[in-house]
Short mmCIF file of C-alpha atoms (C1' of nucleotides) and ligand atoms in Angstrom, two decimals:
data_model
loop_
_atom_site.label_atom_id
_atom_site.label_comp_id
_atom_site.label_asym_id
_atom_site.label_seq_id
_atom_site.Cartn_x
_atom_site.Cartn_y
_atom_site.Cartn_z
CA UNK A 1207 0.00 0.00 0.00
CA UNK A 1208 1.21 3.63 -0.48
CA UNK A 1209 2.11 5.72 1.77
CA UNK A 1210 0.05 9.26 3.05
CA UNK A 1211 3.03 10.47 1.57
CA UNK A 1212 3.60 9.26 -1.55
CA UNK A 1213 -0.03 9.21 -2.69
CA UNK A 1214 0.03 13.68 -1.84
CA UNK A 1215 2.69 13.61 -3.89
CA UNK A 1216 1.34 11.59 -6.66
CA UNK A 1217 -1.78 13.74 -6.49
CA UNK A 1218 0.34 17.15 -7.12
CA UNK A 1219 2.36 15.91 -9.58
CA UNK A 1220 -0.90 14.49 -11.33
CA UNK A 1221 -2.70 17.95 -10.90
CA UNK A 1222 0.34 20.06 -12.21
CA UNK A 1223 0.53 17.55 -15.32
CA UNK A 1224 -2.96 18.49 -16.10
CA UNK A 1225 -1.45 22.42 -16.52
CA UNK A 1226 1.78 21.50 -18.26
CA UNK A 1227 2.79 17.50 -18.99
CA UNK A 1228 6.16 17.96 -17.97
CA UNK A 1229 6.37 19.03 -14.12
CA UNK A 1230 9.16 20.40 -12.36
CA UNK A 1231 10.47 19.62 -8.81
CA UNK A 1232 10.41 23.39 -7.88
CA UNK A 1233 6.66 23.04 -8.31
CA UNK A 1234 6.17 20.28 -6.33
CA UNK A 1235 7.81 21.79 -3.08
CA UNK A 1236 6.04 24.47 -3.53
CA UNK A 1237 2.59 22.86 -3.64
CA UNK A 1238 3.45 20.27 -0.91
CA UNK A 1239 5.43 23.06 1.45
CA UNK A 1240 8.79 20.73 1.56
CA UNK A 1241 12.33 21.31 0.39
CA UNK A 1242 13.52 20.83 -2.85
CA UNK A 1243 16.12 17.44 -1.92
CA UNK A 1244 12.75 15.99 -0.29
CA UNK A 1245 11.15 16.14 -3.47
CA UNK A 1246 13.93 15.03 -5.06
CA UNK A 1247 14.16 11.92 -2.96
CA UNK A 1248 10.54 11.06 -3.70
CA UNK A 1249 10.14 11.62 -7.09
CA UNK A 1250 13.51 8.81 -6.96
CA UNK A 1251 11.33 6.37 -5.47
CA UNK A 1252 8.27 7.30 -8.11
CA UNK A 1253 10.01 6.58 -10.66
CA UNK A 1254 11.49 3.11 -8.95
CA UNK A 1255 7.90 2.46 -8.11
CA UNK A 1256 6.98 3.42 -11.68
CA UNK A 1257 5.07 5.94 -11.72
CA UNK A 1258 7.22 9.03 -13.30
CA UNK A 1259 9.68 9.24 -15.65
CA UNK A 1260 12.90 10.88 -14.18
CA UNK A 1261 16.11 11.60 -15.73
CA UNK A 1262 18.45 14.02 -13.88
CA UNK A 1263 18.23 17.72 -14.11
CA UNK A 1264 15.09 16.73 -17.12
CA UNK A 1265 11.38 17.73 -16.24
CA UNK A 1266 9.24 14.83 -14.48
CA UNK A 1267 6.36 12.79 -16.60
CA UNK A 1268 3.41 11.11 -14.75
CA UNK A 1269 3.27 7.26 -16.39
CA UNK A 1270 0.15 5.92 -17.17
CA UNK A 1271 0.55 3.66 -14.06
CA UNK A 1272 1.11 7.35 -12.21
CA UNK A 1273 -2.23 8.76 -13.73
CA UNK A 1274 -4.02 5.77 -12.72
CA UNK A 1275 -2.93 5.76 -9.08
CA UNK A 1276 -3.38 9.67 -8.75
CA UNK A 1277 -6.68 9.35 -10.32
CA UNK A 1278 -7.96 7.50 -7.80
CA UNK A 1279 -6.48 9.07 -4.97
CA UNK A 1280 -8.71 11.84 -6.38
CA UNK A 1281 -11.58 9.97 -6.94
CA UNK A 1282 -11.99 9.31 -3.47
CA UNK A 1283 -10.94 12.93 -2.20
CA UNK A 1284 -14.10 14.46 -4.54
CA UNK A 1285 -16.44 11.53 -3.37
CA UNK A 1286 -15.69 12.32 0.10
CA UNK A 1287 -16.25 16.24 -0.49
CA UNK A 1288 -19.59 15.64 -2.50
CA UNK A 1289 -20.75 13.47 0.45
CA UNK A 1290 -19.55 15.75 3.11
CA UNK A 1291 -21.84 18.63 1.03
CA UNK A 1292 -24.66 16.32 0.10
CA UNK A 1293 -25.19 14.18 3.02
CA UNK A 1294 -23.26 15.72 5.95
CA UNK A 1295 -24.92 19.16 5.34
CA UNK A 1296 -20.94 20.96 5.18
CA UNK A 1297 -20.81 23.61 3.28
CA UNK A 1298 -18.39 23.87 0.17
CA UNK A 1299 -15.48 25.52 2.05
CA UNK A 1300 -15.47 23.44 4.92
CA UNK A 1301 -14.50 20.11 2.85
CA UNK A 1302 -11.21 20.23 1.08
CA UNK A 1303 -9.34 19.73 4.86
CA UNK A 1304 -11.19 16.60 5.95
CA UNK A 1305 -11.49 15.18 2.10
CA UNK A 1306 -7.61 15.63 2.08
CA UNK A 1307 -7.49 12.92 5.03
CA UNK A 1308 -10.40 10.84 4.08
CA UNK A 1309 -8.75 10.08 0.76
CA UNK A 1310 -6.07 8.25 2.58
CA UNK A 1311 -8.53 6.06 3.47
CA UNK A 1312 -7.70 2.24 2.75
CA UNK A 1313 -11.66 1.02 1.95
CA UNK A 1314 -13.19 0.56 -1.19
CA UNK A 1315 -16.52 -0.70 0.17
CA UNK A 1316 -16.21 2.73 2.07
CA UNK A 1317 -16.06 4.89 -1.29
CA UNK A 1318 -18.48 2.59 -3.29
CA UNK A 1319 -21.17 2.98 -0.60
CA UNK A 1320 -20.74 7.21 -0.83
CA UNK A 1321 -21.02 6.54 -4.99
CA UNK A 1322 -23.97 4.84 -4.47
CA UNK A 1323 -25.80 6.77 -2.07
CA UNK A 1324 -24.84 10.17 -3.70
CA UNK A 1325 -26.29 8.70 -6.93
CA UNK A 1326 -22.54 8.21 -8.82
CA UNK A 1327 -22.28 12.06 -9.22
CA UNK A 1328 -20.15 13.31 -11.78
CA UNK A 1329 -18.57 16.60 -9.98
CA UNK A 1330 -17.78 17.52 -6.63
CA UNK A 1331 -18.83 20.47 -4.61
CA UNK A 1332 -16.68 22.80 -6.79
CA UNK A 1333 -17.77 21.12 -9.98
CA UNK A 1334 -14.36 19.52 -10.50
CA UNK A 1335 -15.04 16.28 -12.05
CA UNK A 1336 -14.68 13.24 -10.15
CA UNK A 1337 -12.94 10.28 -11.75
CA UNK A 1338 -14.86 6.93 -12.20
CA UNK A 1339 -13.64 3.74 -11.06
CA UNK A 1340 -11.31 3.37 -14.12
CA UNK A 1341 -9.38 6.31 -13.67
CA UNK A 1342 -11.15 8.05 -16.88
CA UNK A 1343 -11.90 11.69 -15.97
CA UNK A 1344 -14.57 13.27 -17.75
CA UNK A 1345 -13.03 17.04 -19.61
CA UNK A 1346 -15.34 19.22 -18.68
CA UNK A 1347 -15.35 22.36 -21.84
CA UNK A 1348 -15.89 25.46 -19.63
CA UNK A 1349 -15.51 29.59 -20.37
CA UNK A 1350 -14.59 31.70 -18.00
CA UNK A 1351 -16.54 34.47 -17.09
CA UNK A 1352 -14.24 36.72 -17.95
CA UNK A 1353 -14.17 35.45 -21.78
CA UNK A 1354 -17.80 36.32 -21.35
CA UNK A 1355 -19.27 39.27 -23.43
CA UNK A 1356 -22.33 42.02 -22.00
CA UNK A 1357 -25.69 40.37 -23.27
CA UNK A 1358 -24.41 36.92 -22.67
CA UNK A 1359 -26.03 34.36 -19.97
CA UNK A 1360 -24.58 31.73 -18.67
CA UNK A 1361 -24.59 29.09 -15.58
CA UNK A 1362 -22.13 29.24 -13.38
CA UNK A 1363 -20.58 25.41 -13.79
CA UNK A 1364 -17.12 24.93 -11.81
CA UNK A 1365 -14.53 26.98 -10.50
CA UNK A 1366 -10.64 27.11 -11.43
CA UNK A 1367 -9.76 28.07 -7.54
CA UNK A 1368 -11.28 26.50 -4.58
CA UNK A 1369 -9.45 28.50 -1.48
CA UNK A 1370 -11.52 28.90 1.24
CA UNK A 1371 -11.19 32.72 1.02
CA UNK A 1372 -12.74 32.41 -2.39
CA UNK A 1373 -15.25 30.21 -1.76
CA UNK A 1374 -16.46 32.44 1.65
CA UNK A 1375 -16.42 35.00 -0.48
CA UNK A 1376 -18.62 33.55 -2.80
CA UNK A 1377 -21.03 32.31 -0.09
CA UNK A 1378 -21.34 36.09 0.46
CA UNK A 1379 -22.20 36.79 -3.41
CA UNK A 1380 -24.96 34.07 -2.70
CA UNK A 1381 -22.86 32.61 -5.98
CA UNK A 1382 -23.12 29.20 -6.35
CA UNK A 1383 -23.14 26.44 -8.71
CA UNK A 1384 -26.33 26.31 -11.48
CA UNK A 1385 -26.62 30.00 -10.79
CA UNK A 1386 -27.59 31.71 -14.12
CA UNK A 1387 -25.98 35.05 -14.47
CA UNK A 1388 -26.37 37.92 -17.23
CA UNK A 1389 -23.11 40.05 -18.08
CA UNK A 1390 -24.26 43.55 -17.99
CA UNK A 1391 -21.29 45.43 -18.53
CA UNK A 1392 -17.92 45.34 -18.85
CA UNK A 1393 -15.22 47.91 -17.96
CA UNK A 1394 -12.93 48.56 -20.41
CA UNK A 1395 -9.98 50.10 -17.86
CA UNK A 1396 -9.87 47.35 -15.43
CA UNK A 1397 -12.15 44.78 -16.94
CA UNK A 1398 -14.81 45.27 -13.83
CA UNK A 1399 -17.58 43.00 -15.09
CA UNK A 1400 -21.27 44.25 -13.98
CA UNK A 1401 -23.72 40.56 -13.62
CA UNK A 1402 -27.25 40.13 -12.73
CA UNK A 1403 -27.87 37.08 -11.21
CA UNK A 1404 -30.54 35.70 -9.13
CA UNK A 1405 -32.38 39.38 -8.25
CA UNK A 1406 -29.10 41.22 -7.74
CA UNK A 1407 -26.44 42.76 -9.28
CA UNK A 1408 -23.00 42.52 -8.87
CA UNK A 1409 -19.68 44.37 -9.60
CA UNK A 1410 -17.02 41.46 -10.02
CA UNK A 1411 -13.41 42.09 -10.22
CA UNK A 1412 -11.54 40.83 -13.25
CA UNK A 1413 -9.71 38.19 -11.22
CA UNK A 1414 -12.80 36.94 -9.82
CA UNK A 1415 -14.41 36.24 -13.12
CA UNK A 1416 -11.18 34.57 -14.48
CA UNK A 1417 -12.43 31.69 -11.88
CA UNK A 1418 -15.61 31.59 -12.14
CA UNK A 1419 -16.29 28.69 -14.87
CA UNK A 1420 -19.83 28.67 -16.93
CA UNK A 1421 -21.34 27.45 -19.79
CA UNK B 1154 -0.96 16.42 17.09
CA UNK B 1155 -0.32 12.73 18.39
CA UNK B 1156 0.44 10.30 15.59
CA UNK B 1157 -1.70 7.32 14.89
CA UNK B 1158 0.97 4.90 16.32
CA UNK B 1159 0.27 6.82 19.55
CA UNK B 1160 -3.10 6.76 19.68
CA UNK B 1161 -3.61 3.00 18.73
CA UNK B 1162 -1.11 2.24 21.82
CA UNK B 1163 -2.78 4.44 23.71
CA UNK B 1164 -6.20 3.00 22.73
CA UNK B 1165 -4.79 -0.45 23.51
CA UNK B 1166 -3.74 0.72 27.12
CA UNK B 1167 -6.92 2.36 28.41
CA UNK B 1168 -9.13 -0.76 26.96
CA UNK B 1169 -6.35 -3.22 29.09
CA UNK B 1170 -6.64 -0.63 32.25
CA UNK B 1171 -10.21 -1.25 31.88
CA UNK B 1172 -9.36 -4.97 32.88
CA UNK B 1173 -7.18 -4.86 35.36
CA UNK B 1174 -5.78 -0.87 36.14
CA UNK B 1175 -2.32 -2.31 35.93
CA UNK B 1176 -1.06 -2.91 32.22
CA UNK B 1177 1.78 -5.22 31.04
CA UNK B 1178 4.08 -4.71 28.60
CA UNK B 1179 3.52 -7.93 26.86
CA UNK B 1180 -0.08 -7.56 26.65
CA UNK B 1181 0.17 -4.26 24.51
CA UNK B 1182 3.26 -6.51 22.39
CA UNK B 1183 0.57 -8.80 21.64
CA UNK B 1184 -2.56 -6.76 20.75
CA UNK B 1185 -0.66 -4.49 18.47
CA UNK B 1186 1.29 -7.41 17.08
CA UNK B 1187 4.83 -5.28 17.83
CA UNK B 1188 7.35 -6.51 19.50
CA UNK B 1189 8.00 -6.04 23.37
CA UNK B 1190 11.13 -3.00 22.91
CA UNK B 1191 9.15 -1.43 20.02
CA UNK B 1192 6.72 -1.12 23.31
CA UNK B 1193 8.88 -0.34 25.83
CA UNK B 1194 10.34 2.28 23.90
CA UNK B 1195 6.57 3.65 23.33
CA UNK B 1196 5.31 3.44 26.79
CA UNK B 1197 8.59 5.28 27.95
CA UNK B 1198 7.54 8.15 25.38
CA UNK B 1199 3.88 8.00 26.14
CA UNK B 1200 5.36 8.50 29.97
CA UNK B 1201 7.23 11.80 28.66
CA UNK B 1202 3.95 12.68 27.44
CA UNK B 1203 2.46 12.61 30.88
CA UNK B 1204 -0.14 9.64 29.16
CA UNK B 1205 1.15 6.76 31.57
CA UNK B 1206 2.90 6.35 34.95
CA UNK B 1207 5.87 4.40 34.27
CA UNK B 1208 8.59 2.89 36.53
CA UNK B 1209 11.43 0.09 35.63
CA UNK B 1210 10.01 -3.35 35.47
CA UNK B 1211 6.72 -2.19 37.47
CA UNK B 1212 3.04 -2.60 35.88
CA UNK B 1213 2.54 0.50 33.83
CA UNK B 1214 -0.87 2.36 35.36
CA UNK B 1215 -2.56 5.25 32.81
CA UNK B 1216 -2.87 8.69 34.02
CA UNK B 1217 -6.31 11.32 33.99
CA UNK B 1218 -4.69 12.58 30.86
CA UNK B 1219 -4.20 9.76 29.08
CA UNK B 1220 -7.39 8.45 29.90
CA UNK B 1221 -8.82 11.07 28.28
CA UNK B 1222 -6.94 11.39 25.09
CA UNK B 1223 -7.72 7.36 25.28
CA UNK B 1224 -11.75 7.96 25.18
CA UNK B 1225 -11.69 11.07 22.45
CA UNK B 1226 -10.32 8.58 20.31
CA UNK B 1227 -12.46 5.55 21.04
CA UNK B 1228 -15.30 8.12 20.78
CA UNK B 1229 -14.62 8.70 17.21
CA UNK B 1230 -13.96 4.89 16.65
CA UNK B 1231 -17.40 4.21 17.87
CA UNK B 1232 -19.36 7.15 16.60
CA UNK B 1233 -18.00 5.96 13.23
CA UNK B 1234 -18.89 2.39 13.45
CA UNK B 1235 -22.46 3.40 14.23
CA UNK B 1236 -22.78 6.01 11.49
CA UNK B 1237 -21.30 3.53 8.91
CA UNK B 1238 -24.19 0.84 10.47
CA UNK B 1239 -27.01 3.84 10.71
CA UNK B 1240 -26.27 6.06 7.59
CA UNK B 1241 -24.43 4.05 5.09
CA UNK B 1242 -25.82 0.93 5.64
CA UNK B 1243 -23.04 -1.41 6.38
CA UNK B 1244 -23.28 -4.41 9.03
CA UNK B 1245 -22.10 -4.89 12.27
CA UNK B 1246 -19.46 -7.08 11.05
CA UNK B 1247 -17.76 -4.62 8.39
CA UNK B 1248 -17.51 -1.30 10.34
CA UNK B 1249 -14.28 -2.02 12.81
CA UNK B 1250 -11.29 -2.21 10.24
CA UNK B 1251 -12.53 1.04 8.70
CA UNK B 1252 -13.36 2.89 11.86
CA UNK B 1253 -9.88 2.00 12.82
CA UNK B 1254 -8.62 4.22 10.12
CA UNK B 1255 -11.38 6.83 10.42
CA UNK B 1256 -10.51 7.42 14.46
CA UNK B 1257 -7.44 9.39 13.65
CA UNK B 1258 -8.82 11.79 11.35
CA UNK B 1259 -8.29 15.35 12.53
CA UNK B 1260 -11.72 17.37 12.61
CA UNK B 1261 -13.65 17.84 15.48
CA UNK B 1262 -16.43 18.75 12.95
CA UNK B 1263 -16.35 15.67 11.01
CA UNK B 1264 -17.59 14.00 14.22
CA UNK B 1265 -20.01 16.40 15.84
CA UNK B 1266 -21.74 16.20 12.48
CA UNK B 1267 -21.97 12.09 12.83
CA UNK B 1268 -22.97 12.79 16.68
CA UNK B 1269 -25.90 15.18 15.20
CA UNK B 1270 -27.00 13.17 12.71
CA UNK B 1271 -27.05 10.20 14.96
CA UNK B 1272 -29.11 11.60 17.25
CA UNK B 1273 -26.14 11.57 19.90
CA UNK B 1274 -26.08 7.85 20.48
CA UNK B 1275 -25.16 6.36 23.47
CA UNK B 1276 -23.93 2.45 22.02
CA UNK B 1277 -22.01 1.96 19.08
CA UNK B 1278 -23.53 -1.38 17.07
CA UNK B 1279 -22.25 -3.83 19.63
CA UNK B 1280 -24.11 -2.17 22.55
CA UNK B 1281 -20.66 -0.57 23.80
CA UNK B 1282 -20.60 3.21 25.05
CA UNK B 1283 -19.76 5.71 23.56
CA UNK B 1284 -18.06 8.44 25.52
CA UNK B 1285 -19.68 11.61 25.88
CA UNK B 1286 -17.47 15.21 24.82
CA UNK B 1287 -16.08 15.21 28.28
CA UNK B 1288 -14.88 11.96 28.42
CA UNK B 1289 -16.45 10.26 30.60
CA UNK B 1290 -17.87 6.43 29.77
CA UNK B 1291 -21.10 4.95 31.20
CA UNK B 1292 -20.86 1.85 32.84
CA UNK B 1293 -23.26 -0.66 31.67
CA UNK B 1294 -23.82 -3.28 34.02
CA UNK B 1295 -25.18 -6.17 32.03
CA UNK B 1296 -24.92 -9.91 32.86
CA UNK B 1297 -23.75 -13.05 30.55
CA UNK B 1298 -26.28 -14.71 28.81
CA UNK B 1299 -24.04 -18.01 30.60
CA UNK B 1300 -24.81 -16.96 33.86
CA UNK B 1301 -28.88 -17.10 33.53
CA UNK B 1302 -31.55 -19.33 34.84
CA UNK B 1303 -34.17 -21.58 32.64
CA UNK B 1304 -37.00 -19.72 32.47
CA UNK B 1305 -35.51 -16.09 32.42
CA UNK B 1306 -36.43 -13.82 29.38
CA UNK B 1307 -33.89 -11.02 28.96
CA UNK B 1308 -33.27 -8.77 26.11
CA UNK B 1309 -29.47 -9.07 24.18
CA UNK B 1310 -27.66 -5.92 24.74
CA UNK B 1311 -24.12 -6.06 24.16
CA UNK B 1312 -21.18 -8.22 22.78
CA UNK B 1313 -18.75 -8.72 24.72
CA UNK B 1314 -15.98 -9.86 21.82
CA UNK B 1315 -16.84 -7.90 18.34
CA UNK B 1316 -14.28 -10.10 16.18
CA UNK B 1317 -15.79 -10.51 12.51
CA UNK B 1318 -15.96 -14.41 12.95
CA UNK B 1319 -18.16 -14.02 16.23
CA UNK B 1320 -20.61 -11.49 14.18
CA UNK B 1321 -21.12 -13.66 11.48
CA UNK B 1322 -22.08 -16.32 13.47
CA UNK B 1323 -24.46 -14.41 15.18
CA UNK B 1324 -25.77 -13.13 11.87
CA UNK B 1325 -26.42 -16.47 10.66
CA UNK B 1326 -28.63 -17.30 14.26
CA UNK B 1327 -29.97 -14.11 13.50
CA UNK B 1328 -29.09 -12.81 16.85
CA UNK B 1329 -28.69 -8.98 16.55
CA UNK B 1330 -29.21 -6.28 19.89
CA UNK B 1331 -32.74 -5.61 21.19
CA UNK B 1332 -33.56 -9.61 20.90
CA UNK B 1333 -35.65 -11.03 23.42
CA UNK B 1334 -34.33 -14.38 24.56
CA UNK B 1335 -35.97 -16.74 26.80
CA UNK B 1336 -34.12 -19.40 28.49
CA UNK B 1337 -35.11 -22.70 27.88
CA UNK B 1338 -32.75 -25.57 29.11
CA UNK B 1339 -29.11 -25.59 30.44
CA UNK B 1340 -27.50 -28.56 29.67
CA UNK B 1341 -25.42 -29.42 33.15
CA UNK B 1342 -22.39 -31.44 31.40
CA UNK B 1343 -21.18 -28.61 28.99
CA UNK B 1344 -23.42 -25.86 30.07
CA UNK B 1345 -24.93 -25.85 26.35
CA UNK B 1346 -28.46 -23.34 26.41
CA UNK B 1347 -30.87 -23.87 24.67
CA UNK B 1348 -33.25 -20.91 23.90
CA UNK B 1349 -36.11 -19.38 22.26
CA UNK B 1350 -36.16 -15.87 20.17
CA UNK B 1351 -37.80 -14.47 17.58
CA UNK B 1352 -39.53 -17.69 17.17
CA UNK B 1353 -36.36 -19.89 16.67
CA UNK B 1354 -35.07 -22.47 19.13
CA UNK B 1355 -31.28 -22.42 19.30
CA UNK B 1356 -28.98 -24.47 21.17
CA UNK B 1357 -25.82 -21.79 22.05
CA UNK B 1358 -22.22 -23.31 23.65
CA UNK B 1359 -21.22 -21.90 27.01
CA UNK B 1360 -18.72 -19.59 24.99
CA UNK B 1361 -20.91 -18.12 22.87
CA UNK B 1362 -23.02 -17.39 25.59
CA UNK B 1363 -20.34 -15.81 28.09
CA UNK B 1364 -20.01 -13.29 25.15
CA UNK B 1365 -23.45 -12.30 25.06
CA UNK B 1366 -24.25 -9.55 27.41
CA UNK B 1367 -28.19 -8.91 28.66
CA UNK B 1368 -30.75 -7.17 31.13
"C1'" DT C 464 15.49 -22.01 47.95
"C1'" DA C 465 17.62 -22.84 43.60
"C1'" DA C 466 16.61 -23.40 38.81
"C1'" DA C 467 13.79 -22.50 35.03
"C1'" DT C 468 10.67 -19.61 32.82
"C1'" DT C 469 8.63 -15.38 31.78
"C1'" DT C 470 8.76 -10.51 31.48
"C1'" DG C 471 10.99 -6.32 30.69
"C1'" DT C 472 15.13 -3.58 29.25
"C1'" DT C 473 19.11 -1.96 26.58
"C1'" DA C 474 21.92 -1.45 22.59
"C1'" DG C 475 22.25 -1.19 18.01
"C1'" DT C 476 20.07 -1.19 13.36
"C1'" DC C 477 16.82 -0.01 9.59
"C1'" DA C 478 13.31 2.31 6.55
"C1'" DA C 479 10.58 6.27 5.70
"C1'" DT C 480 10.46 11.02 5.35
"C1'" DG C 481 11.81 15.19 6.45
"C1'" DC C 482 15.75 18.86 6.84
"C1'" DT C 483 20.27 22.13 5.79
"C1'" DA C 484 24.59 23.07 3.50
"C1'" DA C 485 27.22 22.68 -0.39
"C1'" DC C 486 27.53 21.87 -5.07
"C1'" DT C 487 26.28 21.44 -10.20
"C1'" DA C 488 23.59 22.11 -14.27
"C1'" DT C 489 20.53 24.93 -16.82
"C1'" DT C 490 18.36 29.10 -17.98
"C1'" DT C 491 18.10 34.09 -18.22
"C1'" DA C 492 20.02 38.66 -18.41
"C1'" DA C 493 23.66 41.89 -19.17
"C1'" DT D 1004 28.57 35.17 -24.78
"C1'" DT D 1005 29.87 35.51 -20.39
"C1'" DA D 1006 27.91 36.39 -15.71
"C1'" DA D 1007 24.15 36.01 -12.66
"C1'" DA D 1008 20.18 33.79 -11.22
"C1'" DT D 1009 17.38 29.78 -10.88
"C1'" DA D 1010 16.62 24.91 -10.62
"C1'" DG D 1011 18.08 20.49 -9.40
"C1'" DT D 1012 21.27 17.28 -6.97
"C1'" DT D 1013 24.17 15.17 -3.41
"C1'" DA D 1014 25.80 14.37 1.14
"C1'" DG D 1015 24.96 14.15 5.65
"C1'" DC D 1016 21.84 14.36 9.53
"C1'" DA D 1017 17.35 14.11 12.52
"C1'" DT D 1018 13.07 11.89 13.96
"C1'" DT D 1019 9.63 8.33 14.23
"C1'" DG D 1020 8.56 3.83 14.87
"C1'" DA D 1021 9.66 -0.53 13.83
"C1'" DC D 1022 13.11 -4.67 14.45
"C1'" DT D 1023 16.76 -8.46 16.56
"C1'" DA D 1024 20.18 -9.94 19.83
"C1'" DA D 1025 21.74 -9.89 24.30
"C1'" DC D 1026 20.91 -9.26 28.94
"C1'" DA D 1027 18.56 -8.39 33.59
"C1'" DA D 1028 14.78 -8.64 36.75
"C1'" DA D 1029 10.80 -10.86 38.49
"C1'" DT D 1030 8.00 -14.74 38.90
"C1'" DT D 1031 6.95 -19.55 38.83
"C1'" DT D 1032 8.17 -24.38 39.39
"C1'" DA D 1033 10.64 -28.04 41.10
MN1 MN E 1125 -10.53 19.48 -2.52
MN1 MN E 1126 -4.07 14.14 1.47
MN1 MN E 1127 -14.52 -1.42 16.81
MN1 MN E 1128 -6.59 2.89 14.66
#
DNA sequence: TAAATTTGTTAGTCAATGCTAACTATTTAA
DNA sequence: TTAAATAGTTAGCATTGACTAACAAATTTA
């Protein structure tokens, strides 16, 4: 069995392939908060184990034996967060800390039974999609906001940053998920976006939109 | 934070203290399956820790404190075994290996919410307590099934050994908590019962019966 | 009570995972 | 295109929690 360790490893390098396919040590320490010889050790012993290709002083590539792994590492993580939402009545910023243990869970009558009784959903709480039990993760086709043009509506889908800042701050917007929101305006200086959504209207900041995910 | 090593020893030590209030050495060896200096080396930390009173060669005896660090953790063991049982439907028999994982994650949340949803339950699925927030553990005072009289009708309460072989077998008798069970016949030789529940006649050995705890 | 057995301890080792300091290779900027 | 900055590596060390071998104390048995 892997280690706590190795599998949050596995999981960053996995998530910073998705960005660029070749990952970088420096990235990994910085994701994981360790030193860059600890990461070099590790990602040693992923490759031994199989899982990334490493040649010195080259970039790092996740195997398909490294996908696979990571992908269900993350499978159970968004499983545990959609059941923490759905059936534990948490909201979506209180999740990502306990899902980040759970997933080290070693019980896959434990996951199956959340699938099941959460109907096999397809995203999480964030609308990230959640792998299925073969590793195949669904590529979800999403704008951001920000691409969005005045006139346009859309429904707010996912979101590229799940902090728990951002997400409060969203609570606060009453923005969530299946909202559908109508670009008034947008400022051409600073790129200011004015939305309707749900009764109200909204002055977003440019950086705010860039995360917000709709279709 | 303690690690999970320490709080499965500590676990160990408070369920032994239970038995008799002085704990051996070789007794935590065996029910961690660790040798007897991977212990002694433990018990001499968990004595740093102000957990345990420890002397050179004497009994080891279990402080205030490490009583209750002891029951936080067997409270989240059992509130987990008996949310798994209520909420995601598993049986009696499958819920201890995965609450044994589950009892070290790190969210006082993630528990209240089980408590809450629970109802705040006072057993776990094999009729033992579950300490309250403070710590402290009722006492149940039940009786063996063994040490009944023919003709007594008492209801089954409590197991007193959970192992997944013993559940089974009770599964396949049928025999779950809250069954009524009159007392039909001891046999004097071996001490064999026979009794009546649910409309089934049974005959039970003397150890399965020492095991099942009534009122 | 002396010998045998059991229980507990110490010393030394190992694997996993982290670290810092020192160094090397690669990339970027002057 | 050389110098400076950044990125990656190596060596050596610390901590945690396990182990075996050797030994000492306590308890049981003869
Ligand atoms: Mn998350
Ligand atoms: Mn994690
Ligand atoms: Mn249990
Ligand atoms: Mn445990």
């Amino acid at each position: 069995m892997n280690s706590q360790s190795i599998e949050n490893y596995l999981k960053v390098i996995f998530n910073q392939a998705i960005v660029t396919d070749e990952v970088n040590t420096t990235g990994i320490a910085q994701a994981l908060e360790v030193s860059l010889p600890s990461v070099n050790s590790m990602v040693k012993k992923l490759a031994g184990m199989g899982l990334l290709e490493y040649e010195k002083y080259k970039p790092l590539k996740i195997t398909e034996k490294g996908r696979q792994t990571a992908a269900m590492i993350i499978r159970k993580h968004r499983l545990t967060e959609m059941y923490l939402v759905e059936k534990m009545g948490f909201g979506w910023e209180e999740v990502h800390d306990i899902a980040e243990q759970l997933e080290h869970i070693q019980s896959p009558e434990f996951f199956d039974r959340m699938d099941e009784l959460l109907g096999h959903p397809q995203r999480d709480p964030h609308g990230s999609p959640i792998p299925n039990k073969q590793g195949h993760i669904a590529i979800l086709e999403y704008r951001m906001l920000s691409d969005c043009k005045p006139g346009e509506k859309v429904e707010l889908k996912a979101l590229a940053h799940t902090s728990d800042e951002f997400l409060r701050y969203l609570n606060s917007k009453e923005l969530a998920l299946g909202v559908q929101v109508q670009v008034v305006e947008v400022e051409v200086y600073d790129k200011n976006m004015t939305v309707d959504y749900e009764g109200r209207r909204e002055v977003l900041s440019a950086l705010v939109c860039s995360k917000l995910l709709v279709s």
